[in-house]
XYZ file of C-alpha atoms in Angstrom:
530
model
C 17.243 2.190 -6.209
C 20.636 3.957 -5.585
C 21.635 7.105 -6.277
C 24.861 6.671 -8.527
C 25.597 10.628 -8.091
C 25.543 10.019 -4.339
C 29.563 8.160 -3.786
C 28.891 8.389 -0.343
C 25.038 6.001 -0.775
C 27.125 3.208 -2.847
C 28.425 2.648 0.657
C 24.232 1.007 1.371
C 24.326 -2.595 1.948
C 21.347 -3.410 0.183
C 19.121 -6.415 0.157
C 15.914 -7.591 -1.816
C 13.275 -9.995 -0.216
C 10.116 -11.076 -2.750
C 7.567 -13.226 -0.487
C 5.115 -14.511 -3.262
C 2.379 -17.117 -2.552
C -0.782 -17.893 -4.917
C -3.051 -14.606 -4.793
C 0.521 -11.923 -4.319
C 4.171 -10.750 -4.448
C 5.645 -9.028 -2.264
C 8.612 -7.198 -2.126
C 11.170 -5.849 0.717
C 13.816 -3.458 0.246
C 16.171 -2.665 3.070
C 18.770 -0.402 2.985
C 21.629 -1.658 6.328
C 18.867 -4.134 7.194
C 16.650 -1.100 7.413
C 12.976 -1.709 6.082
C 12.239 0.986 3.294
C 10.480 0.360 0.858
C 8.240 -2.558 0.461
C 5.943 -3.439 -2.632
C 2.615 -5.503 -2.989
C 0.734 -6.765 -5.945
C -1.895 -8.895 -7.024
C -1.181 -11.783 -9.628
C -4.133 -10.559 -11.173
C -3.875 -6.753 -11.860
C -4.178 -4.661 -13.928
C -3.787 -2.075 -15.241
C -0.032 -1.355 -13.860
C 1.905 2.482 -14.612
C 3.600 1.997 -17.993
C 0.617 -0.059 -20.162
C -0.410 1.299 -23.196
C -4.194 0.937 -24.403
C -6.274 1.842 -27.417
C -9.058 3.676 -25.612
C -12.665 4.994 -27.136
C -13.359 8.785 -25.880
C -16.520 8.194 -23.647
C -17.666 11.850 -23.272
C -15.402 15.452 -24.093
C -16.033 17.902 -20.586
C -15.032 21.326 -22.064
C -15.130 23.239 -18.290
C -12.493 20.700 -17.739
C -9.779 20.540 -20.887
C -10.903 16.927 -20.697
C -12.192 13.611 -21.661
C -13.001 10.869 -20.326
C -11.609 7.334 -21.888
C -12.517 3.895 -21.795
C -9.656 1.223 -21.313
C -11.233 -1.509 -19.562
C -11.933 -0.421 -16.452
C -15.210 0.253 -14.011
C -14.515 4.302 -13.781
C -13.165 5.708 -17.342
C -9.756 6.926 -17.141
C -8.392 10.441 -17.253
C -7.601 12.080 -19.925
C -6.565 15.798 -19.525
C -5.470 18.467 -22.846
C -2.474 19.070 -20.907
C -1.431 15.071 -21.821
C -2.175 14.645 -24.179
C 1.361 16.037 -25.481
C 2.806 18.041 -28.034
C 2.772 15.833 -31.103
C -0.832 14.228 -30.596
C -1.553 15.145 -33.968
C 1.449 13.108 -35.266
C 0.600 10.830 -32.954
C -3.374 10.853 -33.704
C -2.830 10.412 -37.599
C -0.622 7.299 -37.552
C -1.945 5.058 -35.075
C -5.472 5.747 -37.820
C -2.718 5.153 -40.686
C -1.769 1.508 -39.084
C -5.316 0.884 -37.925
C -6.622 1.948 -41.391
C -3.863 0.704 -44.092
C -1.323 -0.859 -41.618
C 0.802 -1.499 -45.382
C 0.996 2.104 -45.460
C 2.620 2.694 -41.857
C 6.096 3.436 -42.303
C 7.948 3.117 -38.972
C 8.469 5.804 -37.408
C 11.966 7.059 -38.255
C 10.589 7.262 -41.664
C 7.750 10.205 -41.536
C 7.796 13.640 -40.983
C 6.485 15.040 -38.475
C 3.639 17.702 -37.638
C 4.005 20.373 -36.045
C 3.434 20.788 -32.280
C -0.262 20.963 -31.042
C -1.062 24.486 -29.527
C 0.179 24.243 -25.817
C -3.313 26.576 -24.134
C -5.916 25.165 -27.032
C -8.610 23.145 -26.622
C -9.854 19.557 -26.210
C -12.481 19.374 -28.307
C -9.770 20.583 -30.970
C -8.072 17.207 -30.868
C -11.032 14.887 -29.880
C -14.257 13.802 -30.182
C -16.278 11.671 -28.483
C -16.548 8.430 -30.011
C -13.132 9.094 -31.694
C -9.866 6.102 -31.002
C -7.017 7.130 -29.384
C -3.672 5.571 -27.977
C -2.707 6.625 -24.046
C -0.435 5.423 -21.156
C -1.317 4.783 -18.024
C 0.574 7.347 -16.179
C -1.596 6.933 -12.520
C -2.625 3.368 -11.295
C -6.935 3.948 -10.115
C -6.760 5.251 -6.847
C -9.854 5.191 -4.592
C -13.111 5.828 -6.793
C -11.054 7.256 -9.376
C -10.378 5.809 -12.583
C -6.793 5.186 -14.179
C -5.182 8.841 -14.800
C -3.828 8.732 -18.608
C -0.580 10.017 -21.011
C -1.082 10.583 -24.984
C 2.971 10.779 -24.844
C 4.113 7.668 -25.142
C 7.514 6.374 -23.027
C 8.910 3.022 -23.077
C 10.928 2.716 -20.149
C 14.039 0.454 -19.644
C 16.580 0.251 -16.430
C 19.427 2.769 -18.181
C 16.666 5.025 -21.093
C 13.455 6.790 -21.523
C 12.281 6.136 -25.277
C 10.622 8.412 -26.438
C 8.094 8.281 -29.904
C 7.411 11.600 -31.879
C 10.399 13.491 -30.178
C 13.510 14.747 -31.158
C 14.471 15.919 -27.178
C 17.394 14.339 -25.708
C 17.617 14.875 -21.142
C 20.030 13.725 -19.067
C 18.600 13.098 -15.332
C 20.013 15.735 -13.465
C 21.153 12.727 -10.614
C 23.970 12.199 -13.442
C 26.358 15.447 -11.386
C 29.124 15.610 -13.804
C 29.915 18.054 -16.205
C 31.669 15.473 -18.727
C 30.025 12.058 -18.049
C 26.181 14.126 -19.088
C 27.768 15.789 -22.109
C 29.227 12.399 -22.826
C 26.241 10.432 -22.659
C 23.718 13.337 -24.416
C 26.543 13.227 -27.287
C 26.533 9.375 -27.770
C 22.733 9.872 -27.584
C 22.935 11.998 -30.138
C 24.723 9.894 -32.406
C 22.993 6.629 -32.051
C 19.612 7.066 -31.521
C 17.187 7.110 -34.334
C 15.264 10.179 -35.552
C 12.092 11.151 -34.457
C 12.634 8.840 -30.516
C 13.779 11.046 -28.293
C 15.045 9.572 -25.377
C 15.679 10.855 -20.900
C 18.832 9.118 -19.728
C 18.653 7.800 -16.287
C 20.324 8.298 -13.402
C 21.267 3.759 -13.484
C 23.155 4.999 -17.438
C 26.124 6.775 -16.406
C 29.305 5.233 -17.400
C 27.648 3.142 -18.893
C 29.407 2.064 -22.383
C 27.815 2.849 -25.855
C 27.585 -0.972 -26.929
C 25.263 -1.061 -23.782
C 23.273 1.772 -24.422
C 22.752 1.364 -28.045
C 21.399 -2.823 -27.485
C 19.212 -0.658 -25.098
C 17.597 1.448 -27.885
C 17.110 -1.286 -30.349
C 15.746 -3.519 -27.793
C 12.685 -0.562 -26.729
C 12.481 0.490 -30.655
C 11.317 -3.218 -31.067
C 8.553 -3.612 -28.661
C 6.961 0.386 -29.970
C 7.070 -1.068 -33.390
C 5.506 -4.461 -31.766
C 3.452 -2.917 -29.874
C 1.534 -0.614 -33.314
C 2.313 -4.028 -34.814
C -1.053 -4.490 -33.007
C -2.739 -2.092 -34.088
C -2.341 -3.384 -37.940
C -4.990 -6.366 -36.917
C -8.391 -5.237 -36.580
C -8.511 -4.744 -33.035
C -11.174 -3.164 -31.234
C -11.581 -0.348 -28.115
C -10.575 -1.044 -25.254
C -7.588 -3.434 -25.744
C -4.126 -3.666 -24.034
C -1.503 -3.071 -26.635
C 1.412 -3.153 -24.886
C 1.749 -4.075 -21.698
C 4.860 -2.693 -18.698
C 6.211 -5.709 -17.089
C 5.142 -6.899 -13.589
C 5.485 -4.875 -10.689
C 8.508 -7.635 -9.518
C 10.102 -7.423 -12.251
C 10.218 -2.681 -12.507
C 11.336 -3.445 -9.441
C 14.731 -5.511 -10.576
C 14.898 -3.397 -12.952
C 14.915 0.309 -10.826
C 16.034 -1.332 -8.072
C 19.013 -4.258 -8.794
C 23.198 -3.218 -9.443
C 26.120 -4.144 -8.294
C 26.023 -2.883 -4.729
C 23.446 -6.139 -3.593
C 24.319 -8.118 -0.864
C 21.134 -10.029 -0.956
C 18.206 -11.180 -3.309
C 16.423 -13.967 -1.960
C 13.028 -15.560 -3.219
C 10.119 -18.641 -3.097
C 9.922 -18.032 -6.102
C 12.021 -20.213 -8.401
C 10.759 -17.820 -11.835
C 11.812 -15.037 -10.358
C 14.539 -16.587 -9.076
C 15.718 -17.529 -12.238
C 14.595 -13.278 -13.673
C 16.009 -11.898 -11.380
C 20.122 -14.221 -11.749
C 20.154 -13.696 -15.420
C 19.686 -9.600 -14.376
C 22.487 -9.905 -12.409
C 24.218 -12.177 -14.575
C 23.792 -8.927 -17.017
C 25.218 -7.106 -14.694
C 27.679 -7.638 -12.353
C 28.689 -12.057 -13.183
C 30.403 -12.320 -10.898
C 27.700 -11.416 -8.241
C 25.408 -13.740 -9.747
C 25.377 -16.235 -6.320
C 23.352 -13.079 -4.424
C 20.018 -14.815 -5.657
C 18.751 -17.706 -3.397
C 16.038 -19.463 -4.058
C 14.705 -20.280 -0.648
C 11.128 -23.013 -1.011
C 10.386 -22.748 3.442
C 7.054 -23.127 3.737
C 7.621 -20.666 6.599
C 6.751 -17.078 5.368
C 10.662 -15.158 4.360
C 9.428 -12.377 6.327
C 9.529 -14.032 9.170
C 13.420 -15.865 8.838
C 14.994 -12.844 7.692
C 16.065 -9.454 8.594
C 12.979 -9.248 11.442
C 11.044 -7.711 8.234
C 7.657 -8.814 10.099
C 8.602 -7.147 13.141
C 9.292 -4.251 10.840
C 6.015 -4.126 9.645
C 4.840 -4.572 12.717
C 6.164 -1.809 14.188
C 6.656 1.261 11.287
C 2.820 0.922 9.994
C 1.382 2.272 13.277
C -0.229 5.758 13.183
C 2.401 6.298 16.009
C 6.252 5.190 14.478
C 8.665 5.548 17.774
C 12.386 6.396 16.504
C 15.054 7.336 17.999
C 15.098 8.027 22.394
C 11.525 7.662 22.304
C 10.677 10.308 19.677
C 8.010 9.277 17.614
C 5.890 10.071 14.851
C 2.348 10.712 15.514
C 0.837 10.464 11.640
C -2.522 11.363 9.593
C -4.138 10.508 6.553
C -6.752 13.214 5.797
C -8.533 13.636 2.601
C -6.586 16.580 1.177
C -2.969 15.387 2.644
C -0.741 12.835 4.761
C 0.133 14.575 8.254
C 3.229 14.265 10.601
C 3.349 15.243 13.863
C 6.818 15.667 15.273
C 7.409 14.575 19.162
C 10.311 14.750 21.583
C 8.278 11.979 23.605
C 9.972 11.173 27.308
C 13.408 11.426 26.297
C 15.878 13.483 28.962
C 18.491 15.481 27.244
C 20.290 18.467 29.458
C 20.981 20.438 26.053
C 19.587 23.448 26.240
C 15.940 23.283 24.351
C 17.189 24.797 21.135
C 19.442 21.945 20.588
C 17.445 19.532 21.987
C 15.105 20.565 19.374
C 17.097 20.705 16.636
C 18.702 16.757 17.473
C 14.762 15.183 17.828
C 14.005 17.166 14.489
C 17.479 15.851 12.875
C 16.136 12.354 13.281
C 12.698 12.418 12.521
C 13.611 13.660 8.829
C 15.455 9.823 8.588
C 12.987 8.330 8.962
C 10.090 10.887 7.849
C 12.008 10.107 4.179
C 11.897 6.310 5.448
C 8.065 6.755 5.598
C 7.963 8.349 2.705
C 9.270 5.244 0.755
C 8.317 2.710 3.245
C 3.988 3.733 2.680
C 4.493 5.003 -0.734
C 3.504 8.234 -0.244
C 1.673 10.582 -2.431
C 0.476 14.057 -2.247
C 0.850 16.885 0.127
C 2.533 16.373 3.019
C 2.946 18.309 6.101
C 5.376 18.173 8.879
C 5.271 19.943 12.123
C 8.975 19.677 13.281
C 9.537 20.997 16.816
C 9.668 24.348 17.483
C 12.989 25.887 16.840
C 14.039 29.459 16.734
C 17.878 30.190 15.009
C 17.664 29.975 11.563
C 20.821 28.294 10.348
C 18.856 25.181 12.915
C 15.769 25.932 9.835
C 18.045 25.721 7.045
C 19.866 22.782 8.147
C 16.843 20.469 9.187
C 15.971 21.801 5.467
C 19.403 20.655 4.548
C 18.828 17.120 6.401
C 15.701 16.695 4.417
C 16.694 16.765 0.854
C 19.676 15.088 1.686
C 17.416 11.666 3.359
C 15.098 12.430 0.867
C 17.389 11.929 -1.965
C 18.246 8.605 -2.844
C 13.579 8.222 -3.456
C 12.872 7.883 -7.274
C 9.625 9.197 -6.476
C 9.395 12.764 -7.567
C 9.171 15.681 -5.119
C 9.467 18.723 -3.782
C 10.760 20.250 -0.200
C 9.805 23.987 0.474
C 12.260 25.694 3.462
C 10.100 25.796 7.097
C 7.027 27.740 7.246
C 6.278 30.605 10.273
C 4.791 28.552 11.984
C 7.478 25.820 11.976
C 5.564 23.562 9.556
C 7.510 21.749 6.358
C 5.636 21.293 2.833
C 6.493 18.526 0.900
C 4.744 17.014 -2.588
C 5.693 13.668 -3.823
C 3.712 12.351 -7.561
C 1.789 9.953 -6.768
C 1.013 6.916 -9.491
C -0.561 4.052 -7.212
C -2.867 3.898 -4.211
C -0.745 4.444 -1.151
C 0.404 0.888 0.696
C -1.465 0.237 3.748
C -0.252 -2.520 6.160
C -2.925 -4.016 8.996
C -0.987 -3.953 11.362
C -4.071 -4.414 14.392
C -5.083 -7.329 15.877
C -8.585 -8.016 16.271
C -9.088 -8.428 19.903
C -9.795 -12.406 21.558
C -12.573 -10.746 23.967
C -14.563 -8.579 22.220
C -14.304 -9.633 19.168
C -13.421 -6.623 17.500
C -16.397 -4.500 18.241
C -15.251 -2.883 20.904
C -18.367 -4.118 23.292
C -17.828 -7.540 26.071
C -20.550 -8.210 27.834
C -21.076 -6.447 32.475
C -18.220 -8.603 34.371
C -20.086 -8.403 36.458
C -22.952 -11.436 35.034
C -20.193 -13.801 34.585
C -20.220 -15.646 38.019
C -24.118 -15.825 37.491
C -23.234 -17.496 33.320
C -21.091 -19.810 34.782
C -22.782 -21.293 37.724
C -25.631 -21.644 34.853
C -23.384 -23.830 32.649
C -22.522 -25.769 35.792
C -26.017 -25.956 36.287
C -26.904 -27.846 33.066
C -23.695 -29.707 33.081
C -24.549 -31.282 36.519
C -28.875 -31.882 35.173
C -27.014 -34.255 32.508
C -25.554 -36.379 35.499
C -22.543 -37.423 34.023
C -20.116 -35.679 34.916
C -18.823 -35.991 38.319
C -15.584 -33.796 38.013
C -15.268 -31.004 36.054
C -12.411 -28.084 34.881
C -13.164 -24.348 34.975
C -10.926 -22.951 32.776
C -10.543 -18.784 32.632
C -8.376 -16.282 33.244
C -5.814 -15.833 35.499
C -8.403 -12.800 37.028
C -11.550 -14.345 37.399
C -9.095 -17.609 38.342
C -7.712 -15.628 41.668
C -11.664 -13.660 41.871
C -13.436 -17.843 41.936
C -10.999 -19.462 44.942
C -10.218 -15.700 47.117
C -11.373 -16.380 50.433
C -12.038 -19.769 53.323
C -15.689 -19.814 51.753
C -15.599 -19.229 47.597
C -16.945 -19.197 45.069
C -15.653 -22.637 43.228
C -16.225 -23.965 47.672
C -19.481 -23.185 47.184
C -20.937 -24.271 44.111
C -18.521 -27.374 45.549
C -21.243 -27.725 48.010
C -23.945 -27.023 46.426
C -24.014 -29.089 43.263
C -22.032 -32.007 45.138
C -19.558 -32.107 41.479
C -15.258 -31.856 42.613
C -14.907 -28.196 40.392
C -10.776 -27.808 39.341
C -10.285 -24.340 38.320
C -7.723 -23.783 35.494
C -5.726 -20.557 34.951
C -5.004 -19.374 30.619
C -3.329 -15.713 30.352
C -5.091 -16.135 27.095
C -8.378 -16.081 27.748
C -10.148 -13.518 27.535
C -11.979 -11.267 30.914
C -15.074 -13.139 29.920
C -14.196 -15.690 28.131
C -14.608 -19.610 29.939
C -15.138 -23.097 29.036
C -15.261 -26.698 31.241
C -13.680 -29.088 30.427
C -14.242 -33.190 31.216
C -11.590 -35.195 33.197
C -10.270 -36.182 29.358
C -9.449 -32.995 29.174
C -12.122 -32.059 26.276
C -14.756 -28.886 26.332
C -17.886 -30.077 27.429
C -20.593 -28.888 24.285
C -23.794 -28.180 25.480
C -26.952 -26.445 24.950
C -27.163 -23.463 27.491
């Protein structure tokens, strides 16, 4: 997750905690003990970004210039013309050959690419209803929508991304050094096979040729294995090549030799992480730890559970009483910055700048933590000086520099609003931080307190009528206890005289206002029919 291009980020202390249960795996990434990312993966979850499917075109939508494709999801997946890729004609012909005449299907580096398709063409010119197509999940199903697809296939490794049916070499913009960029470009051009493009990821900076060459061969082998599946008479919809699970993908994309610790309670994940760390930094293999204690790792390490409770609410405090209000609407995500009750002797402009700069850090953290995508609008505290507005824009870009997700940040508008777009490829992370009210049971309504004394007396009358209890304990909320024992002729005193039973009142702060129980002399709750 670290940007190799930014040396100052390498000084950040990173920790990864992976808490696995029977139903899901939850992964927490921390920077300087601060929670910055959290990922949930269901054990039986399907349709991960990067999975490659043989799909069947179900419906052509000329008005949308798109098609709906069956890849096995309850809702047909969406494939737009712009996502077919420039070499769709070659891909389609190659797939048909692999399926119909597998013996005649040559390795990709030995074929001639066909002309690129028209960038402004029509979907009906390339595919038809019922056609079999090779597609890749580019966005997971979100809300009521099916997966989003692309036919521009890619296969990601730790340092490189392989692009079949392409010859282009692209270098990550986060690799800043001109000499290093040119070194990587020339190196990749020399070792990559024909008809395979390469995207060089940030992690490839300063990597040796042997490491990159081995990774290219591994990715090409993965592609060839996927194509070989097509020759075994498969019928759509069919998973051809699965992306590694979310846990493995995060290990691949985030782990580096700058981590302090990797802690998990799952033996399989432990061995995978240990092997991964030993391959990139053999001297740091000991940072991977297995903790199989029955207590959740999030309760035991870095106060993760507490951080989740504090960070996933509608209101998030961040510095000296300042706070964010976070609202998710149908069209966009809105964040309002408030200075709160902070006291400062500085003038309004200086105070606004200080709060806004601190808010930028927390907003960047929240976007990563909740994996918020789409359009985000931030209402910062109003500032008047242009240099302060520019400083805030620069700060926001700096704060989001370590965000791996593609994003764009616009300067402040004349209304003091900042617009951010962040790529959405999976549903937003949503952690429930609210608990059910013990008094109302989550309904928001409770019985009338004015009738409580009557209800208690009715139950007392029932107990006395059974004739088996001469001494009882009434357990109630402390406020109710004070009410029942107030004065010389209290409610308790009157009940004792009326029903000829000794009543002890015991308060319990965990009891809601209208909750009460009668206990026998052994301390057991007395059960009876009202």
